[in-house]
Amino acid sequence: MKLILLGAPGAGKGTQAEIICQHLNIPAISTGNIIREALNSGTEMGLKAKSYMDSGKLVPDEVVINIIKERLAQDDCKNGFILDGFPRTIAQAEALDRMGIEIDRVIDIEVPDEKITERLSGRRVCGECGASYHLLYKKPQVEGVCDKCRGALVQRKDDQPQTILERLAVYHDQTEPLKGYYEKKGKLFIVEGQEEVADTTKLTLAALED
Ligand code: AMP
């Protein structure tokens, strides 16, 4: 199954992608994670992307399209994949079409902007393994410490209030039009994001089976 998860930053795409990935045994591919890894290892691409990412802007299409082209050519994508955070513009969706990739379903996770702001500003991530927590909704066992690897939890630069507003504006302007793009192709399934992750997961899995 070839899937796309759409939705605003902080809608819960990453969490759902991890769950579906285990359920269907296909890789979850997050362009945001690939870019952050490149940045941490100081590659040219990572450094190029840094200023866009830190200010909440999108990294240029040609950069992310190349990342996806390379990643989808790897062996583990043969039986399908879940894209989390790609495409984010119509140009990226068209590039995916030009690669000859036939997407089966696009699941759009809808969460109101106020909720997104609350979620992102309370999000903390492990600086070592990238695991995600929340100050109110998903507390680690020990404050400030990752349950999985004991790494220190940090706030992503782009989860700071001003940048969150910019990311939401970018989402509505450049990414939301993708809903219409995939609806026209009959591929769009909408899931209302719930308070509890498990409840959103039920809806997401149901959307895969419809
Ligand atoms: P994410 O972790 O998915 O929220 O992505 C974090 C940041 O990485 C975004 O705010 C963008 O700066 C960049 N990014 C990730 N995916 C894309 C994409 N498909 N197109 C452009 N920029 C992206």
Short mmCIF file of C-alpha atoms and ligand atoms in Angstrom, two decimals:
data_model
loop_
_atom_site.label_atom_id
_atom_site.label_comp_id
_atom_site.label_asym_id
_atom_site.label_seq_id
_atom_site.Cartn_x
_atom_site.Cartn_y
_atom_site.Cartn_z
CA MET A 1 0.00 0.00 0.00
CA LYS A 2 1.32 3.45 -0.93
CA LEU A 3 -0.01 6.06 1.44
CA ILE A 4 0.26 9.78 2.04
CA LEU A 5 -0.55 11.34 5.41
CA LEU A 6 -1.69 14.94 5.03
CA GLY A 7 -2.42 17.44 7.77
CA ALA A 8 -1.08 20.50 9.52
CA PRO A 9 2.19 20.30 11.43
CA GLY A 10 1.34 18.79 14.81
CA ALA A 11 -1.84 17.06 13.58
CA GLY A 12 -0.36 13.73 14.63
CA LYS A 13 0.86 12.47 11.24
CA GLY A 14 4.15 11.21 12.67
CA THR A 15 2.47 9.18 15.41
CA GLN A 16 -0.06 7.68 13.01
CA ALA A 17 2.68 6.96 10.46
CA GLU A 18 4.61 4.94 13.06
CA ILE A 19 1.50 2.93 13.96
CA ILE A 20 0.49 2.19 10.36
CA CYS A 21 4.10 1.32 9.56
CA GLN A 22 4.01 -1.51 12.12
CA HIS A 23 0.49 -2.54 11.17
CA LEU A 24 1.26 -2.90 7.45
CA ASN A 25 4.97 -3.59 7.75
CA ILE A 26 5.97 -0.82 5.35
CA PRO A 27 8.41 2.04 6.02
CA ALA A 28 7.24 5.43 7.28
CA ILE A 29 9.15 8.17 5.51
CA SER A 30 9.27 11.63 7.06
CA THR A 31 11.02 14.31 5.00
CA GLY A 32 11.24 16.43 8.18
CA ASN A 33 13.18 13.64 9.94
CA ILE A 34 15.46 13.10 6.94
CA ILE A 35 16.26 16.82 6.83
CA ARG A 36 16.87 17.00 10.62
CA GLU A 37 19.23 13.99 10.39
CA ALA A 38 21.10 15.68 7.51
CA LEU A 39 21.35 18.83 9.60
CA ASN A 40 22.68 16.95 12.64
CA SER A 41 25.34 15.27 10.54
CA GLY A 42 26.24 18.60 8.94
CA THR A 43 25.70 17.63 5.28
CA GLU A 44 25.45 20.32 2.62
CA MET A 45 21.74 19.62 2.13
CA GLY A 46 21.11 19.88 5.87
CA LEU A 47 22.90 23.20 6.12
CA LYS A 48 21.00 24.55 3.10
CA ALA A 49 17.69 23.55 4.69
CA LYS A 50 18.43 24.95 8.16
CA SER A 51 17.33 28.56 7.72
CA TYR A 52 14.06 27.55 6.04
CA MET A 53 13.29 25.01 8.70
CA ASP A 54 14.17 27.24 11.65
CA SER A 55 11.89 30.01 10.39
CA GLY A 56 8.96 27.67 9.67
CA LYS A 57 9.23 28.01 5.87
CA LEU A 58 9.22 25.15 3.40
CA VAL A 59 12.53 23.87 2.08
CA PRO A 60 12.64 24.44 -1.74
CA ASP A 61 10.74 21.85 -3.77
CA GLU A 62 13.77 20.61 -5.73
CA VAL A 63 15.60 19.74 -2.50
CA VAL A 64 12.78 17.66 -1.00
CA ILE A 65 11.87 16.09 -4.34
CA ASN A 66 15.45 14.79 -4.63
CA ILE A 67 15.33 13.47 -1.07
CA ILE A 68 12.13 11.54 -1.81
CA LYS A 69 13.37 10.25 -5.18
CA GLU A 70 16.44 8.76 -3.48
CA ARG A 71 14.52 7.37 -0.52
CA LEU A 72 11.76 5.72 -2.61
CA ALA A 73 14.38 4.02 -4.80
CA GLN A 74 15.56 2.00 -1.78
CA ASP A 75 14.67 -1.66 -1.50
CA ASP A 76 12.42 -1.44 1.55
CA CYS A 77 9.92 0.71 -0.40
CA LYS A 78 9.17 -2.05 -2.93
CA ASN A 79 5.99 -3.20 -1.16
CA GLY A 80 4.74 0.24 -0.27
CA PHE A 81 5.40 3.12 2.08
CA ILE A 82 3.79 5.87 4.12
CA LEU A 83 4.78 9.43 3.33
CA ASP A 84 4.63 11.74 6.35
CA GLY A 85 5.16 15.40 5.47
CA PHE A 86 5.54 14.93 1.71
CA PRO A 87 4.11 16.22 -0.57
CA ARG A 88 3.59 19.68 0.94
CA THR A 89 3.03 21.62 -2.28
CA ILE A 90 1.19 20.95 -5.54
CA ALA A 91 4.58 20.96 -7.34
CA GLN A 92 5.78 18.15 -5.04
CA ALA A 93 2.59 16.13 -5.69
CA GLU A 94 3.06 16.58 -9.44
CA ALA A 95 6.68 15.44 -9.13
CA LEU A 96 5.48 12.29 -7.37
CA ASP A 97 3.04 11.66 -10.23
CA ARG A 98 5.85 12.17 -12.76
CA MET A 99 7.93 9.54 -10.93
CA GLY A 100 5.16 7.11 -11.97
CA ILE A 101 4.15 6.41 -8.39
CA GLU A 102 0.53 5.37 -8.01
CA ILE A 103 -0.66 6.45 -4.56
CA ASP A 104 -3.45 4.27 -3.13
CA ARG A 105 -4.81 6.53 -0.41
CA VAL A 106 -4.29 9.95 1.08
CA ILE A 107 -5.36 10.27 4.69
CA ASP A 108 -5.88 13.82 5.86
CA ILE A 109 -5.81 14.27 9.64
CA GLU A 110 -7.85 17.36 10.51
CA VAL A 111 -7.14 19.29 13.71
CA PRO A 112 -8.25 22.90 14.38
CA ASP A 113 -5.52 25.57 14.47
CA GLU A 114 -6.01 26.37 18.20
CA LYS A 115 -5.42 22.74 19.08
CA ILE A 116 -2.35 22.60 16.81
CA THR A 117 -0.83 25.61 18.58
CA GLU A 118 -1.40 24.00 21.98
CA ARG A 119 0.07 20.70 20.83
CA LEU A 120 3.16 22.11 19.16
CA SER A 121 4.07 24.54 21.92
CA GLY A 122 3.97 21.70 24.49
CA ARG A 123 5.86 19.23 22.31
CA ARG A 124 9.30 18.08 23.44
CA VAL A 125 11.50 15.73 21.44
CA CYS A 126 14.45 13.57 22.36
CA GLY A 127 17.65 15.14 21.10
CA GLU A 128 19.12 11.65 20.68
CA CYS A 129 16.46 9.38 19.13
CA GLY A 130 13.79 11.88 18.05
CA ALA A 131 10.97 10.32 20.13
CA SER A 132 8.17 12.80 20.74
CA TYR A 133 6.52 13.79 24.05
CA HIS A 134 4.13 16.46 25.32
CA LEU A 135 4.23 18.51 28.52
CA LEU A 136 0.53 17.80 29.16
CA TYR A 137 -0.58 14.88 27.03
CA LYS A 138 2.37 12.53 26.75
CA LYS A 139 4.69 13.07 29.68
CA PRO A 140 7.89 11.05 29.93
CA GLN A 141 8.32 8.92 33.07
CA VAL A 142 11.10 11.24 34.26
CA GLU A 143 10.72 14.95 33.45
CA GLY A 144 13.02 16.04 30.63
CA VAL A 145 14.35 12.52 29.95
CA CYS A 146 13.47 10.19 27.05
CA ASP A 147 11.77 6.92 28.15
CA LYS A 148 13.34 5.04 25.26
CA CYS A 149 17.01 6.07 25.30
CA ARG A 150 17.42 8.36 28.36
CA GLY A 151 18.41 11.24 26.04
CA ALA A 152 17.57 14.83 27.03
CA LEU A 153 14.25 16.24 25.81
CA VAL A 154 14.39 19.55 23.96
CA GLN A 155 11.98 21.92 22.26
CA ARG A 156 12.36 22.05 18.49
CA LYS A 157 13.32 25.54 17.36
CA ASP A 158 10.38 25.51 14.98
CA ASP A 159 7.95 24.67 17.82
CA GLN A 160 8.38 28.14 19.30
CA PRO A 161 5.23 30.36 19.20
CA GLN A 162 6.14 32.74 16.35
CA THR A 163 7.37 29.91 14.16
CA ILE A 164 4.25 27.85 14.83
CA LEU A 165 2.13 30.70 13.43
CA GLU A 166 4.34 30.84 10.34
CA ARG A 167 4.13 27.06 9.85
CA LEU A 168 0.33 27.16 10.11
CA ALA A 169 0.15 30.01 7.58
CA VAL A 170 2.42 28.06 5.21
CA TYR A 171 0.26 24.96 5.71
CA HIS A 172 -2.99 26.75 4.81
CA ASP A 173 -1.42 28.55 1.87
CA GLN A 174 0.70 25.83 0.27
CA THR A 175 -0.24 22.41 1.63
CA GLU A 176 -3.99 22.53 2.19
CA PRO A 177 -4.69 22.83 -1.59
CA LEU A 178 -3.43 19.23 -1.83
CA LYS A 179 -6.74 18.11 -0.34
CA GLY A 180 -8.53 19.27 -3.50
CA TYR A 181 -5.78 17.77 -5.67
CA TYR A 182 -6.26 14.28 -4.21
CA GLU A 183 -10.02 14.58 -3.77
CA LYS A 184 -10.33 15.05 -7.54
CA LYS A 185 -8.40 11.82 -7.97
CA GLY A 186 -10.80 10.04 -5.55
CA LYS A 187 -7.96 9.27 -3.14
CA LEU A 188 -8.77 11.53 -0.17
CA PHE A 189 -9.97 10.13 3.18
CA ILE A 190 -10.56 12.57 6.04
CA VAL A 191 -9.92 11.62 9.66
CA GLU A 192 -10.91 13.99 12.48
CA GLY A 193 -7.96 14.06 14.89
CA GLN A 194 -9.14 13.07 18.40
CA GLU A 195 -7.92 13.98 21.89
CA GLU A 196 -6.63 10.46 22.46
CA VAL A 197 -4.10 9.03 20.04
CA ALA A 198 -5.78 5.59 20.25
CA ASP A 199 -9.08 7.09 19.06
CA THR A 200 -7.42 8.77 16.07
CA THR A 201 -5.67 5.48 15.30
CA LYS A 202 -9.01 3.63 15.18
CA LEU A 203 -10.29 6.12 12.60
CA THR A 204 -7.06 5.99 10.60
CA LEU A 205 -7.05 2.19 10.44
CA ALA A 206 -10.74 2.24 9.45
CA ALA A 207 -9.88 4.66 6.61
CA LEU A 208 -7.34 2.13 5.33
CA GLU A 209 -9.94 -0.60 5.18
CA ASP A 210 -12.96 1.23 3.74
P1 AMP B 1 8.07 18.32 9.87
O1 AMP B 1 8.94 17.59 10.84
O2 AMP B 1 7.37 17.41 8.91
O3 AMP B 1 7.11 19.27 10.55
O4 AMP B 1 9.04 19.22 8.97
C1 AMP B 1 9.85 20.21 9.56
C2 AMP B 1 10.32 21.21 8.52
O5 AMP B 1 11.07 20.53 7.50
C3 AMP B 1 9.23 21.94 7.76
O6 AMP B 1 8.71 23.05 8.47
C4 AMP B 1 9.98 22.35 6.50
O7 AMP B 1 10.87 23.43 6.76
C5 AMP B 1 10.85 21.12 6.23
N1 AMP B 1 10.11 20.13 5.38
C6 AMP B 1 9.75 18.87 5.71
N2 AMP B 1 9.10 18.27 4.71
C7 AMP B 1 9.04 19.20 3.70
C8 AMP B 1 8.47 19.20 2.40
N3 AMP B 1 7.82 18.13 1.89
N4 AMP B 1 8.61 20.33 1.65
C9 AMP B 1 9.26 21.40 2.11
N5 AMP B 1 9.79 21.48 3.34
C10 AMP B 1 9.70 20.39 4.14
#
